C-alpha angles and dihedrals in degrees: 000000000000124000110270098181095110130061093259115144113248138192128206112206127190145153123231138171111266094241091062095054096105088058091062091053092048091052095046101039103023102070092241093133114067114240093001105143119211114271124247092222139011127183136179129190137166115272117166119357108293093007129102127201113220127198118190117189135195127186089198106031123229120246116287091247092055091051090048091053091048093050091048091051092048092050088051088057091054100262116161137190091034112178136166118208138171117237139189116262092250098043128088103335092109098040091122090068092074089067098045119119140168123277128204113216121167106309093343134095103198116199141150115250094252092059113081117226116257112264129211094028111119092202092052094045091053094048130091111264108227110187114194129177106185093198108183097339136076121271122079090151093242100102117098093238092056093047092049091049090051090052092052091045091053090050091051089063089051105055095191089070094059098036097244133099114280115254118172105219116245090208133023125192116202107200114196087014097174105174090002093247097142096041092047090049089054090052091050088052091054109272111157100219129009123193121197121211118184130165091215107074089215085074090080096059095038097042096048092045090053091047090054091047089056095046097247101103090120091064104034116080136179112243101180138252100293121064089190088071095057119105119251116249121274126222125350100308115141112259127197123189121195120200122175102175141130115264095264091054092048092053093049095051099034096104091051092045091054091047093049094048092043124196109318093021125118132241125196111199130185140156098075131115120236094253089055095055096096090053091052094048091048091052093050098036134177101045138130117227113235099175136001130196124190126181131174111248113264090221100038115027091189090075133045137212119231131202125184141191108212132188111217111229135193114267088212093053097230097118122076115247111250093014090134099018 
């Protein structure tokens, strides 16, 4: 293993069977490896049939021990051809961008700025153009969890789709905002104020830049790296909290998410697998499900992603359900 004592950018390359792809994301983004800092770039592309080549890049490399734990975990998943190399600052870190494309989700066409919108398609031309450059944080809009959250968010602004009266939220909190894709989408749908909360401080620069690129900089604000420090809502204004996180992240911020939504508020959650749903509901309890989406994983059809719209209810039972839905 190469010397990682200096701030030299590094890339970890590996090959893994397609059905184990979600495991890579869980290791890299889920905080399962102690002291493993979030990468500045991650790409995946088809190699041999049924095999994906992954490249994970850091501008400032994690500690040796963290890399060693990650490599050991990847080998345990069946990864092969694992290699760690140093790279120049301007070489390779953005290789994933070559494979980016636009995605249609609900009323949105989500695309990076270097991908031109599809022309000549009436559906695309009528949709909301959502331009997202994830920079060095998570959130290109291409992951299933993000797409499912966008679908639920769109439905929340169309009450007929969730079976409750339509109320456009005065304020939206995007917890784990990453690139800001969900919060910016809420602003494009008509939310009055959107606050972005992201553990990675780079989320401020990336999220606000994307807000400006989509013409909603006046309504999208940076709220810091710690949702626990945000003030609780005042009055009876509708409050919507978005949280697209892995299960460990959901459990750690659940008390703050409940407090921010407040009784009668709504929470849209994504990023969990179906077998983790009970853990999520226990962390956020009590809530009433308004809408549930479930989709088989695109990389491992033996598991499924789940996204939920939940109404926050009073644990003491003295507030009417749906009073502020």
